[in-house]
Short mmCIF file of C-alpha atoms in Angstrom, two decimals:
data_model
loop_
_atom_site.label_atom_id
_atom_site.label_comp_id
_atom_site.label_asym_id
_atom_site.label_seq_id
_atom_site.Cartn_x
_atom_site.Cartn_y
_atom_site.Cartn_z
CA UNK A 1 55.52 139.48 -44.37
CA UNK A 2 55.21 140.36 -40.67
CA UNK A 3 57.69 138.68 -38.34
CA UNK A 4 57.67 137.95 -34.64
CA UNK A 5 60.54 138.98 -32.38
CA UNK A 6 61.95 135.45 -32.56
CA UNK A 7 61.85 135.39 -36.37
CA UNK A 8 63.35 138.87 -36.70
CA UNK A 9 66.05 138.13 -34.13
CA UNK A 10 66.93 134.82 -35.76
CA UNK A 11 67.21 136.42 -39.20
CA UNK A 12 69.34 139.24 -37.79
CA UNK A 13 71.60 136.73 -36.05
CA UNK A 14 72.03 134.72 -39.24
CA UNK A 15 72.79 137.92 -41.17
CA UNK A 16 75.50 138.83 -38.64
CA UNK A 17 77.02 135.36 -38.78
CA UNK A 18 76.96 135.36 -42.59
CA UNK A 19 78.61 138.79 -42.73
CA UNK A 20 81.25 137.65 -40.27
CA UNK A 21 81.98 134.52 -42.32
CA UNK A 22 82.33 136.59 -45.50
CA UNK A 23 84.61 139.14 -43.81
CA UNK A 24 86.78 136.34 -42.41
CA UNK A 25 87.33 134.98 -45.91
CA UNK A 26 88.23 138.44 -47.16
CA UNK A 27 90.63 138.89 -44.23
CA UNK A 28 92.26 135.59 -45.15
CA UNK A 29 92.79 136.75 -48.74
CA UNK A 30 94.07 140.15 -47.62
CA UNK A 31 96.61 138.57 -45.29
CA UNK A 32 97.80 136.23 -48.04
CA UNK A 33 98.59 139.09 -50.44
CA UNK A 34 100.14 141.42 -47.83
CA UNK A 35 103.93 140.87 -47.64
CA UNK A 36 104.42 142.88 -44.46
CA UNK A 37 101.63 142.40 -41.93
CA UNK A 38 103.03 145.21 -39.78
CA UNK A 39 102.59 147.79 -42.53
CA UNK A 40 99.26 149.59 -42.28
CA UNK A 41 99.73 151.02 -45.75
CA UNK A 42 100.19 147.59 -47.31
CA UNK A 43 97.17 146.21 -45.49
CA UNK A 44 95.00 149.11 -46.68
CA UNK A 45 96.27 148.74 -50.26
CA UNK A 46 95.50 145.00 -50.20
CA UNK A 47 91.95 145.64 -49.04
CA UNK A 48 91.56 148.37 -51.63
CA UNK A 49 92.62 145.94 -54.37
CA UNK A 50 90.13 143.34 -53.12
CA UNK A 51 87.39 145.97 -53.09
CA UNK A 52 88.20 146.74 -56.73
CA UNK A 53 88.07 143.05 -57.65
CA UNK A 54 84.73 142.73 -55.90
CA UNK A 55 83.40 145.80 -57.71
CA UNK A 56 84.45 144.35 -61.04
CA UNK A 57 82.74 141.03 -60.32
CA UNK A 58 79.61 142.86 -59.16
CA UNK A 59 79.45 144.72 -62.48
CA UNK A 60 79.57 141.59 -64.66
CA UNK A 61 77.05 142.08 -67.47
CA UNK A 62 74.03 139.84 -67.91
CA UNK A 63 71.47 141.39 -70.22
CA UNK A 64 68.48 139.32 -69.12
CA UNK A 65 69.75 138.43 -65.63
CA UNK A 66 69.15 134.74 -66.35
CA UNK A 67 72.64 133.21 -66.33
CA UNK A 68 73.27 131.82 -62.85
CA UNK A 69 77.10 131.90 -63.10
CA UNK A 70 76.99 135.65 -63.70
CA UNK A 71 74.47 136.17 -60.91
CA UNK A 72 76.54 134.06 -58.52
CA UNK A 73 79.69 135.96 -59.48
CA UNK A 74 77.95 139.28 -58.84
CA UNK A 75 76.90 138.09 -55.38
CA UNK A 76 80.45 136.91 -54.64
CA UNK A 77 81.80 140.24 -55.81
CA UNK A 78 79.34 142.11 -53.62
CA UNK A 79 80.44 140.11 -50.57
CA UNK A 80 84.13 140.63 -51.36
CA UNK A 81 83.61 144.35 -51.90
CA UNK A 82 81.64 144.77 -48.67
CA UNK A 83 84.13 142.70 -46.68
CA UNK A 84 87.10 144.60 -48.10
CA UNK A 85 85.57 148.02 -47.45
CA UNK A 86 84.57 146.96 -43.96
CA UNK A 87 88.08 145.70 -43.29
CA UNK A 88 89.57 148.91 -44.70
CA UNK A 89 87.47 151.01 -42.33
CA UNK A 90 88.27 148.71 -39.43
CA UNK A 91 92.01 148.97 -40.06
CA UNK A 92 91.88 152.75 -40.39
CA UNK A 93 89.66 153.29 -37.34
CA UNK A 94 91.72 150.90 -35.23
CA UNK A 95 94.93 152.71 -36.11
CA UNK A 96 93.35 156.08 -35.34
CA UNK A 97 91.95 154.80 -32.06
CA UNK A 98 95.32 153.49 -30.92
CA UNK A 99 96.89 156.86 -31.57
CA UNK A 100 94.13 158.88 -29.89
CA UNK A 101 93.70 156.54 -26.91
CA UNK A 102 97.06 157.63 -25.59
CA UNK A 103 95.38 160.78 -24.26
CA UNK A 104 92.31 161.12 -22.06
CA UNK A 105 90.70 163.41 -24.60
CA UNK A 106 91.15 160.87 -27.35
CA UNK A 107 89.68 158.07 -25.22
CA UNK A 108 86.60 160.19 -24.49
CA UNK A 109 86.23 160.94 -28.19
CA UNK A 110 86.36 157.20 -29.02
CA UNK A 111 83.69 156.46 -26.42
CA UNK A 112 81.51 159.27 -27.76
CA UNK A 113 81.79 158.00 -31.33
CA UNK A 114 80.92 154.46 -30.20
CA UNK A 115 77.91 155.67 -28.20
CA UNK A 116 76.71 157.84 -31.09
CA UNK A 117 77.00 154.95 -33.54
CA UNK A 118 75.07 152.62 -31.25
CA UNK A 119 72.38 155.25 -30.65
CA UNK A 120 72.00 155.83 -34.38
CA UNK A 121 71.67 152.08 -35.02
CA UNK A 122 68.95 151.79 -32.36
CA UNK A 123 67.17 154.84 -33.76
CA UNK A 124 67.16 153.43 -37.29
CA UNK A 125 65.96 150.07 -36.01
CA UNK A 126 63.04 151.70 -34.22
CA UNK A 127 62.17 153.75 -37.29
CA UNK A 128 62.25 150.66 -39.50
CA UNK A 129 60.04 148.81 -37.03
CA UNK A 130 57.58 151.70 -37.00
CA UNK A 131 57.53 151.72 -40.81
CA UNK A 132 56.75 148.00 -40.83
CA UNK A 133 53.96 148.52 -38.33
CA UNK A 134 52.43 151.17 -40.55
CA UNK A 135 52.80 148.92 -43.59
CA UNK A 136 51.27 145.78 -42.06
CA UNK A 137 48.36 147.51 -40.35
CA UNK A 138 46.09 144.44 -40.42
CA UNK A 139 48.51 141.91 -39.00
CA UNK A 140 51.02 143.70 -36.81
CA UNK A 141 48.84 144.12 -33.74
CA UNK A 142 48.50 140.33 -33.56
CA UNK A 143 52.26 139.73 -33.51
CA UNK A 144 54.69 140.03 -30.64
CA UNK A 145 57.48 142.10 -32.14
CA UNK A 146 59.60 144.36 -29.97
CA UNK A 147 63.08 145.74 -30.54
CA UNK A 148 64.60 144.61 -27.18
CA UNK A 149 63.41 141.04 -27.63
CA UNK A 150 64.64 140.94 -31.23
CA UNK A 151 68.06 142.20 -30.14
CA UNK A 152 68.19 139.60 -27.38
CA UNK A 153 67.34 136.77 -29.79
CA UNK A 154 69.91 138.04 -32.31
CA UNK A 155 72.54 138.19 -29.56
CA UNK A 156 71.82 134.62 -28.50
CA UNK A 157 71.83 133.42 -32.11
CA UNK A 158 75.14 135.17 -32.78
CA UNK A 159 76.65 133.79 -29.59
CA UNK A 160 75.59 130.24 -30.35
CA UNK A 161 76.85 130.46 -33.92
CA UNK A 162 80.17 131.93 -32.80
CA UNK A 163 80.58 129.22 -30.17
CA UNK A 164 79.94 126.53 -32.75
CA UNK A 165 82.55 128.13 -35.01
CA UNK A 166 85.14 128.14 -32.22
CA UNK A 167 84.28 124.53 -31.38
CA UNK A 168 84.74 123.54 -35.03
CA UNK A 169 88.15 125.20 -35.06
CA UNK A 170 89.06 123.52 -31.77
CA UNK A 171 88.27 120.01 -33.01
CA UNK A 172 90.12 120.76 -36.24
CA UNK A 173 93.26 121.68 -34.32
CA UNK A 174 92.87 118.55 -32.19
CA UNK A 175 92.68 116.33 -35.29
CA UNK A 176 95.64 118.13 -36.86
CA UNK A 177 97.72 117.46 -33.74
CA UNK A 178 96.60 113.84 -33.75
CA UNK A 179 97.52 113.19 -37.41
CA UNK A 180 100.73 115.21 -37.24
CA UNK A 181 102.34 117.72 -39.65
CA UNK A 182 102.40 117.46 -43.40
CA UNK A 183 100.14 118.43 -46.28
CA UNK A 184 98.44 115.04 -46.55
CA UNK A 185 98.03 114.70 -42.79
CA UNK A 186 96.52 118.17 -42.56
CA UNK A 187 94.05 117.42 -45.34
CA UNK A 188 93.10 114.14 -43.70
CA UNK A 189 92.62 115.88 -40.34
CA UNK A 190 90.35 118.54 -41.81
CA UNK A 191 88.35 115.95 -43.74
CA UNK A 192 87.89 113.90 -40.57
CA UNK A 193 86.82 117.02 -38.69
CA UNK A 194 84.22 117.93 -41.32
CA UNK A 195 82.86 114.38 -41.38
CA UNK A 196 82.65 114.42 -37.59
CA UNK A 197 80.67 117.65 -37.57
CA UNK A 198 78.46 116.58 -40.48
CA UNK A 199 77.56 113.42 -38.57
CA UNK A 200 76.83 115.38 -35.41
CA UNK A 201 74.61 117.88 -37.23
CA UNK A 202 72.78 115.09 -39.08
CA UNK A 203 72.18 113.23 -35.82
CA UNK A 204 70.82 116.35 -34.12
CA UNK A 205 68.62 117.07 -37.15
CA UNK A 206 67.00 113.65 -37.15
CA UNK A 207 66.63 113.70 -33.36
CA UNK A 208 64.79 117.00 -33.68
CA UNK A 209 62.68 115.65 -36.54
CA UNK A 210 61.72 112.63 -34.47
CA UNK A 211 60.67 114.81 -31.55
CA UNK A 212 58.59 117.07 -33.79
CA UNK A 213 56.99 114.04 -35.43
CA UNK A 214 55.75 112.82 -32.06
CA UNK A 215 53.25 115.67 -32.06
CA UNK A 216 51.32 113.53 -34.54
CA UNK A 217 50.52 111.23 -31.61
CA UNK A 218 49.19 114.04 -29.43
CA UNK A 219 45.56 113.67 -28.35
CA UNK A 220 43.90 117.06 -28.10
CA UNK A 221 41.15 117.78 -25.58
CA UNK A 222 37.82 117.01 -27.18
CA UNK A 223 39.31 114.55 -29.67
CA UNK A 224 39.95 111.54 -27.45
CA UNK A 225 36.82 109.55 -28.28
CA UNK A 226 36.21 107.85 -31.66
CA UNK A 227 33.32 109.21 -33.73
CA UNK A 228 30.05 107.31 -33.52
CA UNK A 229 28.88 107.84 -37.09
CA UNK A 230 29.92 105.27 -39.68
CA UNK A 231 30.28 107.99 -42.32
CA UNK A 232 33.82 108.85 -41.18
CA UNK A 233 37.11 107.02 -40.70
CA UNK A 234 38.06 105.98 -37.18
CA UNK A 235 34.56 104.82 -36.28
CA UNK A 236 33.74 101.32 -35.10
CA UNK A 237 32.96 100.20 -38.67
CA UNK A 238 36.00 101.86 -40.21
CA UNK A 239 39.02 100.07 -41.66
CA UNK A 240 41.22 102.72 -39.97
CA UNK A 241 41.65 102.73 -36.22
CA UNK A 242 41.03 106.04 -34.50
CA UNK A 243 44.45 105.89 -32.82
CA UNK A 244 46.30 105.51 -36.14
CA UNK A 245 44.66 108.59 -37.65
CA UNK A 246 47.12 110.84 -35.81
CA UNK A 247 46.47 114.29 -34.42
CA UNK A 248 45.34 115.87 -37.69
CA UNK A 249 43.26 112.87 -38.72
CA UNK A 250 41.42 112.75 -35.41
CA UNK A 251 40.61 116.43 -35.74
CA UNK A 252 39.46 115.98 -39.32
CA UNK A 253 36.98 113.16 -38.78
CA UNK A 254 35.70 114.47 -35.44
CA UNK A 255 34.85 117.91 -36.82
CA UNK A 256 32.54 116.68 -39.58
CA UNK A 257 29.48 118.91 -39.83
CA UNK A 258 26.24 117.30 -38.61
CA UNK A 259 23.27 117.47 -41.01
CA UNK A 260 21.28 119.47 -38.44
CA UNK A 261 23.83 122.30 -38.53
CA UNK A 262 23.89 122.33 -42.33
CA UNK A 263 20.10 122.39 -42.47
CA UNK A 264 19.76 125.19 -39.92
CA UNK A 265 22.42 127.26 -41.71
CA UNK A 266 21.34 126.70 -45.32
CA UNK A 267 17.59 126.28 -44.63
CA UNK A 268 17.53 123.20 -46.89
CA UNK A 269 17.55 119.42 -46.33
CA UNK A 270 21.05 118.00 -45.91
CA UNK A 271 22.86 114.68 -45.97
CA UNK A 272 25.56 113.55 -43.57
CA UNK A 273 28.96 114.41 -45.10
CA UNK A 274 31.51 111.63 -45.52
CA UNK A 275 35.06 112.21 -44.32
CA UNK A 276 37.72 109.60 -45.03
CA UNK A 277 41.22 109.97 -43.62
CA UNK A 278 44.09 107.49 -43.82
CA UNK A 279 46.78 108.43 -41.31
CA UNK A 280 50.55 108.34 -41.59
CA UNK A 281 50.69 105.56 -39.00
CA UNK A 282 48.78 103.26 -41.33
CA UNK A 283 52.13 101.92 -42.55
CA UNK A 284 51.55 98.89 -44.78
CA UNK A 285 54.29 96.69 -46.12
CA UNK A 286 53.76 97.85 -49.72
CA UNK A 287 53.65 101.38 -51.22
CA UNK A 288 50.03 101.35 -52.40
CA UNK A 289 48.65 100.24 -49.03
CA UNK A 290 47.34 103.60 -47.81
CA UNK A 291 45.62 104.42 -51.09
CA UNK A 292 44.02 100.95 -51.17
CA UNK A 293 42.68 101.53 -47.65
CA UNK A 294 41.27 104.89 -48.77
CA UNK A 295 39.54 103.32 -51.78
CA UNK A 296 38.12 100.57 -49.58
CA UNK A 297 36.83 103.19 -47.13
CA UNK A 298 35.09 104.93 -50.03
CA UNK A 299 33.25 101.72 -50.84
CA UNK A 300 32.35 101.13 -47.19
CA UNK A 301 30.88 104.61 -46.67
CA UNK A 302 29.04 104.78 -50.00
CA UNK A 303 31.14 107.69 -51.23
CA UNK A 304 30.29 107.06 -54.89
CA UNK A 305 26.61 107.63 -54.13
CA UNK A 306 27.30 111.27 -53.25
CA UNK A 307 27.03 114.11 -55.73
CA UNK A 308 30.61 115.30 -55.20
CA UNK A 309 33.92 113.61 -54.42
CA UNK A 310 36.63 115.84 -52.97
CA UNK A 311 40.12 114.30 -53.16
CA UNK A 312 42.51 116.06 -50.77
CA UNK A 313 46.29 116.17 -50.60
CA UNK A 314 47.11 117.73 -47.19
CA UNK A 315 50.02 119.79 -45.88
CA UNK A 316 53.23 118.22 -44.61
CA UNK A 317 51.69 117.69 -41.16
CA UNK A 318 48.51 116.18 -42.58
CA UNK A 319 46.44 119.26 -41.78
CA UNK A 320 43.38 120.05 -43.87
CA UNK A 321 42.04 123.61 -43.90
CA UNK A 322 38.88 123.39 -41.80
CA UNK A 323 37.38 126.49 -43.45
CA UNK A 324 37.69 124.87 -46.86
CA UNK A 325 36.17 121.51 -45.96
CA UNK A 326 33.36 123.02 -43.88
CA UNK A 327 32.50 125.45 -46.68
CA UNK A 328 32.38 122.57 -49.15
CA UNK A 329 30.06 120.61 -46.86
CA UNK A 330 27.78 123.62 -46.43
CA UNK A 331 27.62 124.44 -50.15
CA UNK A 332 26.91 120.83 -51.15
CA UNK A 333 24.30 120.44 -48.37
CA UNK A 334 26.33 117.53 -47.05
CA UNK A 335 26.17 115.67 -50.37
CA UNK A 336 29.95 115.34 -50.30
CA UNK A 337 32.54 112.64 -49.69
CA UNK A 338 36.05 113.93 -48.96
CA UNK A 339 39.10 111.66 -48.99
CA UNK A 340 42.52 112.51 -47.57
CA UNK A 341 45.71 110.45 -47.28
CA UNK A 342 48.43 111.73 -44.95
CA UNK A 343 51.97 111.43 -46.35
CA UNK A 344 53.97 113.25 -43.64
CA UNK A 345 53.82 114.34 -40.02
CA UNK A 346 56.23 117.26 -39.97
CA UNK A 347 55.96 120.96 -40.94
CA UNK A 348 56.27 121.46 -44.67
CA UNK A 349 59.86 122.75 -44.61
CA UNK A 350 60.86 119.47 -42.93
CA UNK A 351 58.73 117.25 -45.17
CA UNK A 352 60.18 118.03 -48.60
CA UNK A 353 61.50 114.47 -48.84
CA UNK A 354 57.91 113.21 -48.41
CA UNK A 355 56.54 114.90 -51.53
CA UNK A 356 57.39 111.84 -53.61
CA UNK A 357 55.36 109.59 -51.30
CA UNK A 358 52.49 112.07 -51.41
CA UNK A 359 52.65 112.09 -55.19
CA UNK A 360 52.57 108.28 -55.43
CA UNK A 361 49.66 107.97 -52.99
CA UNK A 362 47.62 110.65 -54.72
CA UNK A 363 48.21 109.13 -58.17
CA UNK A 364 46.98 105.77 -56.89
CA UNK A 365 43.95 107.41 -55.31
CA UNK A 366 42.83 109.44 -58.34
CA UNK A 367 43.47 106.53 -60.70
CA UNK A 368 41.48 104.16 -58.49
CA UNK A 369 38.60 106.64 -58.38
CA UNK A 370 38.79 107.11 -62.15
CA UNK A 371 38.65 103.35 -62.78
CA UNK A 372 35.68 103.03 -60.43
CA UNK A 373 33.81 105.83 -62.20
CA UNK A 374 34.36 104.20 -65.59
CA UNK A 375 32.31 101.26 -64.39
CA UNK A 376 29.36 103.49 -63.47
CA UNK A 377 26.60 104.88 -65.63
CA UNK A 378 27.67 108.40 -66.73
CA UNK A 379 24.47 109.85 -65.31
CA UNK A 380 25.26 108.42 -61.87
CA UNK A 381 28.89 109.50 -61.66
CA UNK A 382 29.69 112.09 -58.98
CA UNK A 383 31.58 115.25 -59.74
CA UNK A 384 35.27 114.95 -58.77
CA UNK A 385 37.17 117.89 -57.27
CA UNK A 386 40.79 118.12 -56.10
CA UNK A 387 42.20 120.22 -53.29
CA UNK A 388 45.79 120.55 -52.12
CA UNK A 389 47.66 122.91 -49.83
CA UNK A 390 51.38 123.64 -49.52
CA UNK A 391 53.28 120.38 -50.16
CA UNK A 392 49.95 118.71 -50.82
CA UNK A 393 49.37 121.15 -53.68
CA UNK A 394 52.81 120.28 -55.02
CA UNK A 395 52.22 116.53 -54.84
CA UNK A 396 48.72 116.58 -56.34
CA UNK A 397 49.58 119.07 -59.10
CA UNK A 398 52.46 116.88 -60.26
CA UNK A 399 49.95 114.08 -60.74
CA UNK A 400 47.04 115.97 -62.25
CA UNK A 401 49.01 118.41 -64.40
CA UNK A 402 51.50 116.01 -65.94
CA UNK A 403 49.44 116.34 -69.13
CA UNK A 404 48.40 119.91 -68.44
CA UNK A 405 44.68 120.65 -68.40
CA UNK A 406 44.09 117.37 -70.25
CA UNK A 407 45.21 115.62 -67.07
CA UNK A 408 41.97 116.66 -65.39
CA UNK A 409 39.92 114.79 -67.99
CA UNK A 410 42.37 111.89 -67.94
CA UNK A 411 41.56 111.33 -64.26
CA UNK A 412 37.86 112.27 -64.53
CA UNK A 413 38.47 115.44 -62.49
CA UNK A 414 36.20 118.43 -62.95
CA UNK A 415 38.19 121.17 -61.22
CA UNK A 416 41.14 121.69 -58.85
CA UNK A 417 41.87 124.22 -56.11
CA UNK A 418 45.39 124.67 -54.76
CA UNK A 419 46.53 126.84 -51.85
CA UNK A 420 50.09 128.06 -51.21
CA UNK A 421 51.89 125.89 -53.74
CA UNK A 422 55.68 126.07 -53.19
CA UNK A 423 57.62 127.89 -55.88
CA UNK A 424 59.81 124.80 -56.25
CA UNK A 425 56.85 122.90 -57.71
CA UNK A 426 56.71 122.65 -61.49
CA UNK A 427 53.14 123.93 -61.56
CA UNK A 428 53.61 126.78 -59.10
CA UNK A 429 52.27 130.25 -59.81
CA UNK A 430 55.16 130.84 -62.22
CA UNK A 431 54.32 127.71 -64.20
CA UNK A 432 50.54 128.09 -64.11
CA UNK A 433 50.51 131.71 -65.18
CA UNK A 434 51.89 130.93 -68.63
CA UNK A 435 49.04 130.11 -71.02
CA UNK A 436 50.16 127.66 -73.67
CA UNK A 437 49.46 124.25 -75.12
CA UNK A 438 49.23 122.55 -71.70
CA UNK A 439 47.32 125.39 -70.04
CA UNK A 440 45.05 127.09 -72.61
CA UNK A 441 44.18 130.70 -71.95
CA UNK A 442 41.29 131.08 -69.51
CA UNK A 443 41.55 127.61 -67.95
CA UNK A 444 43.94 128.54 -65.13
CA UNK A 445 43.73 131.39 -62.65
CA UNK A 446 46.34 132.45 -60.10
CA UNK A 447 45.06 134.88 -57.48
CA UNK A 448 46.34 136.65 -54.39
CA UNK A 449 42.89 136.92 -52.78
CA UNK A 450 39.22 136.23 -53.37
CA UNK A 451 38.45 139.76 -54.56
CA UNK A 452 40.59 139.22 -57.66
CA UNK A 453 38.51 136.21 -58.64
CA UNK A 454 35.31 138.21 -58.19
CA UNK A 455 36.52 140.73 -60.77
CA UNK A 456 36.14 138.07 -63.48
CA UNK A 457 32.88 137.70 -65.34
CA UNK A 458 30.61 134.73 -64.71
CA UNK A 459 31.69 133.20 -68.01
CA UNK A 460 35.37 133.62 -67.18
CA UNK A 461 34.95 132.01 -63.75
CA UNK A 462 33.04 129.08 -65.23
CA UNK A 463 35.82 128.52 -67.79
CA UNK A 464 38.42 128.10 -65.05
CA UNK A 465 39.45 124.49 -64.47
CA UNK A 466 42.17 125.32 -61.95
CA UNK A 467 42.21 128.05 -59.32
CA UNK A 468 45.42 128.66 -57.42
CA UNK A 469 45.58 130.91 -54.37
CA UNK A 470 49.12 132.24 -53.90
CA UNK A 471 49.38 135.24 -51.59
CA UNK A 472 51.79 137.89 -52.83
CA UNK A 473 53.56 137.93 -49.46
CA UNK A 474 53.63 134.18 -48.84
CA UNK A 475 57.32 133.13 -48.68
CA UNK A 476 56.44 129.49 -49.46
CA UNK A 477 55.11 130.45 -52.88
CA UNK A 478 58.09 132.69 -53.65
CA UNK A 479 61.19 131.04 -52.17
CA UNK A 480 63.65 129.40 -54.58
CA UNK A 481 67.39 128.64 -54.40
CA UNK A 482 68.03 131.54 -56.79
CA UNK A 483 67.26 133.94 -53.92
CA UNK A 484 70.76 133.12 -52.65
CA UNK A 485 72.36 135.03 -55.51
CA UNK A 486 69.70 136.95 -57.48
CA UNK A 487 67.22 139.66 -56.55
CA UNK A 488 63.73 138.34 -57.40
CA UNK A 489 61.27 140.12 -59.68
CA UNK A 490 58.75 140.46 -56.84
CA UNK A 491 61.13 142.87 -55.08
CA UNK A 492 61.15 145.22 -58.06
CA UNK A 493 59.37 148.54 -58.44
CA UNK A 494 55.97 146.86 -58.90
CA UNK A 495 55.25 144.72 -55.86
CA UNK A 496 52.36 142.59 -54.72
CA UNK A 497 50.15 143.13 -51.71
CA UNK A 498 52.05 143.17 -48.42
CA UNK A 499 55.51 142.97 -50.03
#
């Protein structure tokens, strides 16, 4: 996936810091097994032995590559091998440099080798960047990615990380001096130091989270005035105040399509769409409060009199894809009531702990709608659709798919559409794309783009109960903890679009 200069520089900086940490551990082991630190031969032999150990660990067999201990051991072996070989070369080059630096000719040769190595690294970096530009032809021109800026960001990242490492060592030495000598005292000092740093990092994390969360209170230009129509939340008749809707909620209810626009676009009569949004700041004293407000808003706006109900589980920030909701309002000629409950106000990677709340709220919403529909004449019941994106797809799929496809009927749901479901979710692309008892063949479709869905016949599309859009190059739909120690299948010989 294309990266900006900041992203590329940050990843390069983290790679440098990780490599340095691994090499430091290897150096520690090499020094422990070298009797005479002044002997170059012994140091080289020690690193050679470690390289052999690493090679052996890297070659551990695992026929199906499924056992995590073997995969983790192979990764550890790879790091040990790389660190040992790097240390071996460093020791040899350093010794050679010290001998040759005694003469002017040798010093010039060292400088020439250094300059040539740096030039080659810059050349390869430029070539790799050019290759990425050629690969991502559709997206690269929109991104700001330059080699100098990436190098600058990587340098800053490396410097900051190194400074933090030195600071950690400094506080450790201070605690060791405070507690005094001795095995127990040293262990206590290091434990205290780690607790101190863990507390500092946790405090900074939550301070940053709090600052990011304040963006939910931001009032964008054009979204400062409450809507005048009673068909949306935040209006004068609504149970939800416009201020408590938050940034995403205010955008959502204010951008509802007017019937005149739908009529002029579709050349058919249209109704006024209903948009219900319960914001994160609607914080009741009991867990079901937000979903109860949403159900009450549905009664107030006459949502059950519409032909279609669209139940939405948003992203971690509460954002709802405007293209999706506007398309739904156009296609239904406004005969649509959409309902969304916000469960977080941070970017998805910072809202993982909120998935449980999103799951509870969505279960209460769909069950309340189901109970209400059971009291209606079957001929008058609206069609019920579900949409979720990112963490919202995770939360809603856990509710709907607990019984597999039967869960749709259990909650009176006709169909579901999920965008960018995280790989960590049980019903991610990996889970959905396995036809079985819970997901009969032909009822679930996982697609990278719209064109793949169009390749299906009309009958096949009509048989789909669940459509999941998971781009081949979307890291959210592919990232799992196993990436730390195992090469994923999607980096094999057969790769998806943009990978």
